[in-house]
Short mmCIF file of C-alpha atoms in Angstrom, two decimals:
data_model
loop_
_atom_site.label_atom_id
_atom_site.label_comp_id
_atom_site.label_asym_id
_atom_site.label_seq_id
_atom_site.Cartn_x
_atom_site.Cartn_y
_atom_site.Cartn_z
CA UNK I 1201 7.34 -3.02 -42.71
CA UNK I 1202 7.29 0.51 -41.28
CA UNK I 1203 9.92 0.39 -38.49
CA UNK I 1204 9.25 2.40 -35.36
CA UNK I 1205 11.35 2.67 -32.21
CA UNK I 1206 8.90 1.73 -29.46
CA UNK I 1207 7.42 5.10 -28.43
CA UNK I 1208 6.58 3.91 -24.91
CA UNK I 1209 10.28 3.75 -24.01
CA UNK I 1210 11.82 7.10 -23.11
CA UNK I 1211 15.18 7.71 -24.74
CA UNK I 1212 18.27 9.31 -23.22
CA UNK I 1213 21.98 9.49 -23.98
CA UNK I 1214 24.23 8.10 -21.24
CA UNK I 1215 27.26 9.54 -23.06
CA UNK I 1216 28.19 10.57 -26.60
CA UNK I 1217 28.05 7.00 -27.93
CA UNK I 1218 25.56 5.18 -25.70
CA UNK I 1219 21.78 5.55 -25.78
CA UNK I 1220 19.39 4.13 -23.17
CA UNK I 1221 15.83 3.15 -24.05
CA UNK I 1222 13.43 3.07 -21.11
CA UNK I 1223 13.62 4.22 -17.50
CA UNK I 1224 12.30 1.29 -15.44
CA UNK I 1225 14.83 -1.53 -14.87
CA UNK I 1226 12.34 -4.23 -15.90
CA UNK I 1227 12.41 -3.18 -19.56
CA UNK I 1228 15.21 -0.62 -19.97
CA UNK I 1229 18.02 -1.39 -22.41
CA UNK I 1230 21.32 0.26 -23.30
CA UNK I 1231 22.59 0.31 -26.89
CA UNK I 1232 26.05 1.27 -28.06
CA UNK I 1233 28.23 2.32 -29.64
CA UNK I 1234 26.00 4.70 -31.59
CA UNK I 1235 27.66 7.42 -33.68
CA UNK I 1236 26.20 10.89 -34.18
CA UNK I 1237 24.76 10.18 -37.66
CA UNK I 1238 23.07 7.00 -36.48
CA UNK I 1239 21.68 8.85 -33.48
CA UNK I 1240 20.12 11.41 -35.79
CA UNK I 1241 18.73 8.64 -38.01
CA UNK I 1242 16.92 7.12 -35.01
CA UNK I 1243 14.53 10.08 -35.14
CA UNK I 1244 13.31 8.87 -38.55
CA UNK I 1245 12.20 5.51 -37.15
CA UNK I 1246 8.72 6.76 -36.25
CA UNK I 1247 6.57 4.36 -38.30
CA UNK I 1248 5.84 6.79 -41.14
CA UNK I 1249 8.40 5.36 -43.57
CA UNK I 1250 8.96 1.96 -45.12
CA UNK I 1251 12.42 0.43 -45.55
CA UNK I 1252 12.97 1.73 -49.13
CA UNK I 1253 12.40 5.32 -48.03
CA UNK I 1254 14.54 4.83 -44.92
CA UNK I 1255 17.41 3.53 -47.05
CA UNK I 1256 17.12 6.61 -49.25
CA UNK I 1257 17.13 8.89 -46.19
CA UNK I 1258 20.18 7.04 -44.89
CA UNK I 1259 22.07 7.69 -48.13
CA UNK I 1260 21.22 11.40 -47.92
CA UNK I 1261 22.67 11.46 -44.40
CA UNK I 1262 25.89 9.83 -45.58
CA UNK I 1263 25.34 6.46 -43.88
CA UNK I 1264 27.21 3.58 -45.55
CA UNK I 1265 25.40 1.05 -47.75
CA UNK I 1266 23.65 -1.59 -45.68
CA UNK I 1267 23.86 0.45 -42.49
CA UNK I 1268 20.11 1.12 -42.31
CA UNK I 1269 19.20 -2.56 -42.71
CA UNK I 1270 21.81 -3.53 -40.13
CA UNK I 1271 20.51 -0.96 -37.66
CA UNK I 1272 16.90 -2.06 -38.13
CA UNK I 1273 17.92 -5.68 -37.64
CA UNK I 1274 19.92 -4.79 -34.55
CA UNK I 1275 17.08 -2.83 -32.97
CA UNK I 1276 14.55 -5.57 -33.80
CA UNK I 1277 16.81 -8.22 -32.27
CA UNK I 1278 17.05 -6.15 -29.09
CA UNK I 1279 13.25 -5.92 -28.87
CA UNK I 1280 13.30 -2.14 -29.33
CA UNK I 1281 11.53 -1.96 -32.68
CA UNK I 1282 7.86 -2.08 -33.56
CA UNK I 1283 6.08 -2.23 -36.92
CA UNK I 1284 3.47 0.47 -37.47
CA UNK I 1285 1.74 -1.70 -40.11
CA UNK I 1286 2.32 -5.18 -38.63
CA UNK I 1287 0.17 -7.56 -36.66
CA UNK I 1288 -1.82 -9.23 -39.43
CA UNK I 1289 -5.46 -8.90 -40.52
CA UNK I 1290 -6.78 -8.56 -36.97
CA UNK I 1291 -4.49 -5.62 -36.33
CA UNK I 1292 -5.55 -4.02 -39.61
CA UNK I 1293 -9.21 -4.35 -38.58
CA UNK I 1294 -8.41 -2.72 -35.25
CA UNK I 1295 -6.57 0.17 -36.93
CA UNK I 1296 -9.65 0.74 -39.08
CA UNK I 1297 -11.56 1.57 -35.88
CA UNK I 1298 -9.75 4.80 -35.03
CA UNK I 1299 -11.88 5.69 -31.99
CA UNK I 1300 -11.46 2.20 -30.51
CA UNK I 1301 -7.71 2.20 -31.06
CA UNK I 1302 -7.40 5.65 -29.46
CA UNK I 1303 -9.04 4.25 -26.31
CA UNK I 1304 -6.65 1.31 -26.29
CA UNK I 1305 -3.41 3.13 -27.12
CA UNK I 1306 -2.08 3.00 -23.53
CA UNK I 1307 -2.68 -0.78 -23.50
CA UNK I 1308 -1.01 -1.09 -26.91
CA UNK I 1309 2.00 0.86 -25.68
CA UNK I 1310 2.28 -1.42 -22.65
CA UNK I 1311 2.04 -4.55 -24.80
CA UNK I 1312 4.73 -3.20 -27.10
CA UNK I 1313 7.07 -2.94 -24.10
CA UNK I 1314 6.60 -6.56 -23.01
CA UNK I 1315 6.69 -8.12 -26.49
CA UNK I 1316 9.83 -8.48 -28.55
CA UNK I 1317 9.01 -9.02 -32.23
CA UNK I 1318 7.77 -6.02 -34.27
CA UNK I 1319 3.97 -6.06 -34.51
CA UNK I 1320 3.46 -8.51 -31.62
CA UNK I 1321 1.88 -5.90 -29.35
CA UNK I 1322 -0.91 -4.90 -31.72
CA UNK I 1323 -1.37 -8.55 -32.71
CA UNK I 1324 -2.08 -9.50 -29.08
CA UNK I 1325 -4.33 -6.50 -28.55
CA UNK I 1326 -6.35 -7.38 -31.64
CA UNK I 1327 -6.59 -11.01 -30.51
CA UNK I 1328 -8.29 -9.93 -27.27
CA UNK I 1329 -11.30 -8.77 -29.28
CA UNK I 1330 -12.13 -12.35 -30.24
CA UNK I 1331 -11.98 -13.71 -26.66
CA UNK I 1332 -14.83 -14.43 -24.27
CA UNK I 1333 -14.44 -14.32 -20.49
CA UNK I 1334 -17.03 -15.14 -17.86
CA UNK I 1335 -16.88 -13.42 -14.46
CA UNK I 1336 -18.83 -15.11 -11.68
CA UNK I 1337 -19.76 -12.48 -9.15
CA UNK I 1338 -20.90 -8.87 -9.42
CA UNK I 1339 -19.83 -7.48 -6.07
CA UNK I 1340 -17.09 -5.00 -5.28
CA UNK I 1341 -14.41 -7.24 -6.80
CA UNK I 1342 -16.27 -8.93 -9.66
CA UNK I 1343 -17.89 -5.85 -11.21
CA UNK I 1344 -14.64 -3.86 -11.20
CA UNK I 1345 -12.73 -6.83 -12.59
CA UNK I 1346 -15.22 -7.36 -15.41
CA UNK I 1347 -15.13 -3.67 -16.32
CA UNK I 1348 -11.32 -3.69 -16.35
CA UNK I 1349 -11.22 -6.67 -18.73
CA UNK I 1350 -13.73 -5.07 -21.06
CA UNK I 1351 -11.91 -1.74 -20.95
CA UNK I 1352 -8.64 -3.49 -21.84
CA UNK I 1353 -10.14 -4.79 -25.07
CA UNK I 1354 -11.52 -8.26 -24.26
CA UNK I 1355 -14.28 -8.70 -26.81
CA UNK I 1356 -16.96 -10.31 -24.66
CA UNK I 1357 -17.14 -10.26 -20.87
CA UNK I 1358 -20.17 -12.06 -19.39
CA UNK I 1359 -21.11 -11.48 -15.75
CA UNK I 1360 -23.05 -14.10 -13.81
CA UNK I 1361 -24.69 -13.42 -10.43
CA UNK I 1362 -28.04 -13.53 -8.65
CA UNK I 1363 -30.11 -11.15 -6.55
CA UNK I 1364 -30.26 -7.39 -6.61
CA UNK I 1365 -27.63 -4.73 -6.13
CA UNK I 1366 -27.23 -3.58 -2.54
CA UNK I 1367 -25.52 -0.43 -1.26
CA UNK I 1368 -22.55 -2.59 -0.25
CA UNK I 1369 -21.95 -3.59 -3.89
CA UNK I 1370 -21.31 -0.02 -5.07
CA UNK I 1371 -17.71 0.83 -5.96
CA UNK I 1372 -15.97 3.31 -8.27
CA UNK I 1373 -15.18 1.48 -11.50
CA UNK I 1374 -17.81 -1.14 -10.71
CA UNK I 1375 -21.53 -0.79 -9.98
CA UNK I 1376 -22.78 2.81 -9.62
CA UNK I 1377 -25.01 4.05 -6.79
CA UNK I 1378 -27.98 4.42 -9.15
CA UNK I 1379 -27.90 0.64 -9.74
CA UNK I 1380 -29.01 -0.16 -6.17
CA UNK I 1381 -32.14 -2.29 -6.34
CA UNK I 1382 -31.53 -3.52 -9.89
CA UNK I 1383 -30.68 -7.10 -10.81
CA UNK I 1384 -26.96 -7.63 -10.30
CA UNK I 1385 -26.40 -9.33 -13.65
CA UNK I 1386 -28.04 -6.56 -15.62
CA UNK I 1387 -26.32 -3.77 -13.70
CA UNK I 1388 -22.91 -5.42 -14.09
CA UNK I 1389 -23.41 -5.99 -17.80
CA UNK I 1390 -24.27 -2.31 -18.28
CA UNK I 1391 -21.07 -1.40 -16.41
CA UNK I 1392 -19.13 -3.69 -18.75
CA UNK I 1393 -20.70 -2.11 -21.82
CA UNK I 1394 -19.82 1.37 -20.55
CA UNK I 1395 -16.21 0.32 -19.99
CA UNK I 1396 -15.74 -1.41 -23.35
CA UNK I 1397 -14.18 0.65 -26.16
CA UNK I 1398 -16.20 -1.27 -28.75
CA UNK I 1399 -19.36 -3.33 -29.02
CA UNK I 1400 -18.84 -7.06 -28.49
CA UNK I 1401 -18.92 -9.27 -31.60
CA UNK I 1402 -22.24 -10.83 -32.52
CA UNK I 1403 -22.88 -14.43 -31.56
CA UNK I 1404 -24.70 -16.90 -33.77
CA UNK I 1405 -27.28 -19.11 -32.11
CA UNK I 1406 -28.47 -19.27 -28.49
CA UNK I 1407 -26.02 -19.50 -25.63
CA UNK I 1408 -26.21 -19.90 -21.88
CA UNK I 1409 -23.91 -17.89 -19.61
CA UNK I 1410 -23.84 -20.90 -17.26
CA UNK I 1411 -22.50 -23.28 -19.93
CA UNK I 1412 -18.94 -23.98 -18.72
CA UNK I 1413 -18.04 -25.76 -21.96
CA UNK I 1414 -19.51 -23.12 -24.28
CA UNK I 1415 -17.46 -22.70 -27.47
CA UNK I 1416 -15.06 -19.79 -27.29
CA UNK I 1417 -15.02 -19.47 -23.50
CA UNK I 1418 -11.39 -18.54 -22.91
CA UNK I 1419 -11.41 -18.06 -19.13
CA UNK I 1420 -13.73 -18.07 -16.12
CA UNK I 1421 -12.93 -15.72 -13.23
CA UNK I 1422 -14.55 -16.78 -9.97
CA UNK I 1423 -14.97 -13.57 -7.95
CA UNK I 1424 -17.79 -14.30 -5.46
CA UNK I 1425 -19.29 -11.62 -3.24
CA UNK I 1426 -18.69 -13.95 -0.28
CA UNK I 1427 -14.91 -14.05 -0.22
CA UNK I 1428 -14.85 -17.40 1.56
CA UNK I 1429 -15.73 -19.04 -1.76
CA UNK I 1430 -12.53 -17.60 -3.23
CA UNK I 1431 -10.36 -18.20 -0.16
CA UNK I 1432 -11.58 -21.81 0.15
CA UNK I 1433 -13.28 -22.68 -3.16
CA UNK I 1434 -15.61 -25.67 -3.19
CA UNK I 1435 -14.10 -28.47 -5.36
CA UNK I 1436 -17.62 -29.70 -6.25
CA UNK I 1437 -18.50 -26.32 -7.75
CA UNK I 1438 -15.31 -26.38 -9.79
CA UNK I 1439 -15.81 -29.93 -11.13
CA UNK I 1440 -17.63 -28.83 -14.33
CA UNK I 1441 -14.81 -26.39 -15.11
CA UNK I 1442 -12.14 -29.03 -14.59
CA UNK I 1443 -14.09 -31.64 -16.55
CA UNK I 1444 -14.57 -29.30 -19.52
CA UNK I 1445 -10.92 -28.19 -19.44
CA UNK I 1446 -11.90 -24.55 -18.85
CA UNK I 1447 -9.13 -22.38 -17.35
CA UNK I 1448 -10.35 -20.50 -14.28
CA UNK I 1449 -8.97 -17.96 -11.81
CA UNK I 1450 -10.08 -17.23 -8.25
CA UNK I 1451 -10.22 -13.73 -6.76
CA UNK I 1452 -11.91 -12.22 -3.73
CA UNK I 1453 -11.71 -10.57 -0.32
CA UNK I 1454 -12.43 -12.35 2.98
CA UNK I 1455 -12.20 -10.64 6.37
CA UNK I 1456 -9.81 -7.96 5.17
CA UNK I 1457 -7.55 -10.32 3.21
CA UNK I 1458 -7.47 -10.25 -0.57
CA UNK I 1459 -6.64 -13.36 -2.61
CA UNK I 1460 -5.79 -13.73 -6.29
CA UNK I 1461 -5.26 -17.26 -7.55
CA UNK I 1462 -4.72 -19.95 -8.20
CA UNK I 1463 -5.11 -19.82 -11.94
CA UNK I 1464 -6.20 -23.37 -12.72
CA UNK I 1465 -5.21 -24.95 -16.02
CA UNK I 1466 -7.13 -28.24 -15.77
CA UNK I 1467 -4.80 -31.21 -15.83
CA UNK I 1468 -1.72 -29.00 -15.80
CA UNK I 1469 -1.81 -26.98 -12.56
CA UNK I 1470 -3.30 -27.38 -9.09
CA UNK I 1471 -7.07 -26.98 -8.78
CA UNK I 1472 -9.54 -26.25 -5.96
CA UNK I 1473 -9.47 -29.95 -5.03
CA UNK I 1474 -5.68 -29.86 -4.70
CA UNK I 1475 -5.93 -26.74 -2.55
CA UNK I 1476 -8.54 -28.33 -0.29
CA UNK I 1477 -6.65 -31.61 0.11
CA UNK I 1478 -3.38 -29.83 0.78
CA UNK I 1479 -4.94 -27.78 3.56
CA UNK I 1480 -6.53 -30.86 5.09
CA UNK I 1481 -3.11 -32.55 5.11
CA UNK I 1482 -1.55 -29.65 6.96
CA UNK I 1483 -4.44 -28.94 9.35
CA UNK I 1484 -6.45 -31.90 10.76
CA UNK I 1485 -9.26 -29.51 11.78
CA UNK I 1486 -9.57 -27.88 8.36
CA UNK I 1487 -12.50 -29.95 7.08
CA UNK I 1488 -14.45 -29.49 10.31
CA UNK I 1489 -13.89 -25.73 10.38
CA UNK I 1490 -14.74 -25.31 6.72
CA UNK I 1491 -18.03 -27.14 7.15
CA UNK I 1492 -18.98 -24.75 9.96
CA UNK I 1493 -18.02 -21.66 7.96
CA UNK I 1494 -20.03 -22.77 4.95
CA UNK I 1495 -23.13 -23.86 6.88
CA UNK I 1496 -23.43 -20.75 9.04
CA UNK I 1497 -26.01 -18.07 8.40
CA UNK I 1498 -25.03 -15.42 5.82
CA UNK I 1499 -23.12 -12.60 7.47
CA UNK I 1500 -24.75 -9.18 7.29
CA UNK I 1501 -21.45 -7.33 7.28
CA UNK I 1502 -18.71 -8.57 4.93
CA UNK I 1503 -15.25 -7.17 5.66
CA UNK I 1504 -14.38 -5.97 2.17
CA UNK I 1505 -12.25 -2.83 2.25
CA UNK I 1506 -12.91 -0.78 -0.88
CA UNK I 1507 -9.27 -0.12 -1.70
CA UNK I 1508 -8.36 -3.78 -1.15
CA UNK I 1509 -11.24 -4.89 -3.37
CA UNK I 1510 -9.99 -2.50 -6.06
CA UNK I 1511 -6.43 -3.82 -5.71
CA UNK I 1512 -7.64 -7.43 -5.95
CA UNK I 1513 -9.77 -6.64 -9.01
CA UNK I 1514 -6.85 -4.92 -10.72
CA UNK I 1515 -4.32 -7.65 -9.93
CA UNK I 1516 -6.72 -10.42 -10.96
CA UNK I 1517 -7.54 -8.61 -14.21
CA UNK I 1518 -3.82 -8.25 -14.91
CA UNK I 1519 -3.19 -11.96 -14.36
CA UNK I 1520 -6.22 -12.80 -16.52
CA UNK I 1521 -4.97 -10.59 -19.35
CA UNK I 1522 -1.48 -12.08 -19.14
CA UNK I 1523 -2.99 -15.55 -19.56
CA UNK I 1524 -5.28 -14.42 -22.39
CA UNK I 1525 -2.26 -12.88 -24.13
CA UNK I 1526 -0.53 -16.27 -24.11
CA UNK I 1527 1.75 -15.77 -21.11
CA UNK I 1528 2.01 -17.68 -17.81
CA UNK I 1529 1.13 -15.39 -14.88
CA UNK I 1530 2.59 -16.05 -11.45
CA UNK I 1531 -0.83 -17.10 -10.12
CA UNK I 1532 -0.52 -20.39 -12.02
CA UNK I 1533 -0.02 -22.93 -9.23
CA UNK I 1534 0.06 -20.17 -6.61
CA UNK I 1535 -2.09 -17.57 -4.96
CA UNK I 1536 -1.28 -13.98 -4.05
CA UNK I 1537 -2.51 -12.62 -0.73
CA UNK I 1538 -2.52 -9.22 0.96
CA UNK I 1539 -4.26 -7.91 4.06
CA UNK I 1540 -5.23 -4.47 5.30
CA UNK I 1541 -3.74 -2.23 6.47
CA UNK I 1542 -0.28 -3.35 5.31
CA UNK I 1543 -1.09 -4.41 1.72
CA UNK I 1544 1.99 -6.62 1.73
CA UNK I 1545 1.46 -8.89 -1.28
CA UNK I 1546 3.06 -12.32 -1.03
CA UNK I 1547 2.67 -15.55 -2.98
CA UNK I 1548 1.80 -18.94 -1.51
CA UNK I 1549 2.36 -22.04 -3.67
CA UNK I 1550 -0.59 -24.33 -4.39
CA UNK I 1551 0.77 -27.81 -5.03
CA UNK I 1552 -0.82 -30.40 -7.28
CA UNK I 1553 -2.10 -33.09 -4.88
CA UNK I 1554 -1.44 -36.75 -5.75
CA UNK I 1555 -4.87 -37.79 -4.43
CA UNK I 1556 -6.79 -35.25 -6.52
CA UNK I 1557 -8.48 -36.70 -9.63
CA UNK I 1558 -7.68 -33.58 -11.69
CA UNK I 1559 -4.47 -35.25 -12.96
CA UNK I 1560 -2.12 -32.28 -12.39
CA UNK I 1561 0.08 -34.24 -9.97
CA UNK I 1562 0.49 -37.09 -12.45
CA UNK I 1563 1.53 -34.68 -15.17
CA UNK I 1564 4.02 -33.04 -12.82
CA UNK I 1565 5.41 -36.47 -11.90
CA UNK I 1566 5.90 -37.39 -15.56
CA UNK I 1567 7.63 -34.11 -16.32
CA UNK I 1568 9.93 -34.41 -13.32
CA UNK I 1569 10.77 -38.01 -14.16
CA UNK I 1570 11.56 -37.01 -17.73
CA UNK I 1571 13.82 -34.20 -16.49
CA UNK I 1572 15.60 -36.61 -14.13
CA UNK I 1573 16.10 -39.11 -16.97
CA UNK I 1574 17.57 -36.43 -19.23
CA UNK I 1575 19.86 -35.22 -16.45
CA UNK I 1576 21.01 -38.78 -15.68
CA UNK I 1577 21.64 -39.49 -19.36
CA UNK I 1578 23.62 -36.27 -19.76
CA UNK I 1579 25.83 -37.13 -16.79
CA UNK I 1580 26.34 -40.86 -17.44
CA UNK I 1581 25.56 -41.38 -21.12
CA UNK I 1582 22.93 -44.02 -20.21
CA UNK I 1583 19.19 -43.95 -19.61
CA UNK I 1584 18.26 -44.93 -16.03
CA UNK I 1585 16.57 -48.26 -15.44
CA UNK I 1586 12.81 -48.14 -14.69
CA UNK I 1587 13.46 -49.27 -11.10
CA UNK I 1588 16.08 -46.54 -10.56
CA UNK I 1589 13.75 -43.91 -12.03
CA UNK I 1590 10.86 -44.93 -9.76
CA UNK I 1591 13.14 -44.94 -6.71
CA UNK I 1592 14.50 -41.46 -7.53
CA UNK I 1593 11.01 -40.09 -8.06
CA UNK I 1594 9.73 -41.54 -4.77
CA UNK I 1595 12.60 -39.99 -2.82
CA UNK I 1596 12.06 -36.61 -4.44
CA UNK I 1597 8.30 -36.67 -3.91
CA UNK I 1598 8.55 -37.55 -0.22
CA UNK I 1599 11.11 -34.79 0.28
CA UNK I 1600 8.88 -32.25 -1.40
CA UNK I 1601 5.89 -33.40 0.64
CA UNK I 1602 7.74 -33.01 3.93
CA UNK I 1603 8.82 -29.50 2.91
CA UNK I 1604 5.35 -28.04 2.63
CA UNK I 1605 3.11 -30.12 4.90
#
């Protein structure tokens, strides 16, 4: 291990014995008491020395025996320490590609801030190189989103779309003006290759970009050029994704409103079918209106503000990366919305619907029943009877339903 105080966190002394790491409240931390000798020793934790050499340096500085190991353990426990040589074989392979790592250093620094154990940041960054994401849509949102994922180190980003690039598809960070008239798929894939810091890994054997159950497909991002398909996704279109257990995220812009979410984890969180059924429950005219919107002639002018499309692409890419890194973004079971000109982002919950065949509501019911049983047993020392458990669940479910219908 080569200990290194996380370089992304700025350091400042609040007083003679208290040091603060970081400026932003989300990740800042205060450590104390820290004496003058220990404060000087912190400068040596830069990743260039292993523990044996650090112990020797500590003795030269007059630090007591065991102080260096205790300090390293304390900093690691506080999530302030990284390992310049950690992360495993994947991280070692990434370090061997100096030019690639230089491109990704800002992303690595960010990951080091949000991870706690030494070496976790580079481990997650290296893991992205083995992932495959499919983006459906190469318009203002989809092309920028795909480029952002590739630029952040995702190993393979496939873009699926039809037709040819129009002037309305052009956006900084997405499709360039010189791509007008070219096939959307090809133009978007070139944009992805330009954004990627490294070539994607080779694949063995033929593959189809439309194969929802293809091995290694980590996530599908549905970012259609017609934002209605993201605002009100068709459950029939999503059925193959749900059936194959493929996680998928919706993102788009419709009539000046940007939407990100829900992130669907098939069988675990609400899907497009849940969203559609929930809206129909709340609005009796929803199904009739949706049929008219979908059957109308294609609109010549889509209201897709460039800055809003960029914001949606960035937020969706961030949620996608959080999921790919093993976290649970806030778009799971919810969708984020913002409209021009206010750009006031707010989240709307998407509930698992009991009538949807995706199974998310049944899983939620089992988890809630189990939590109720554990709570009842903790309070009374006895497991509830099956009849009591069913009655409690029914009362809770009806109360929840009334709250959001």
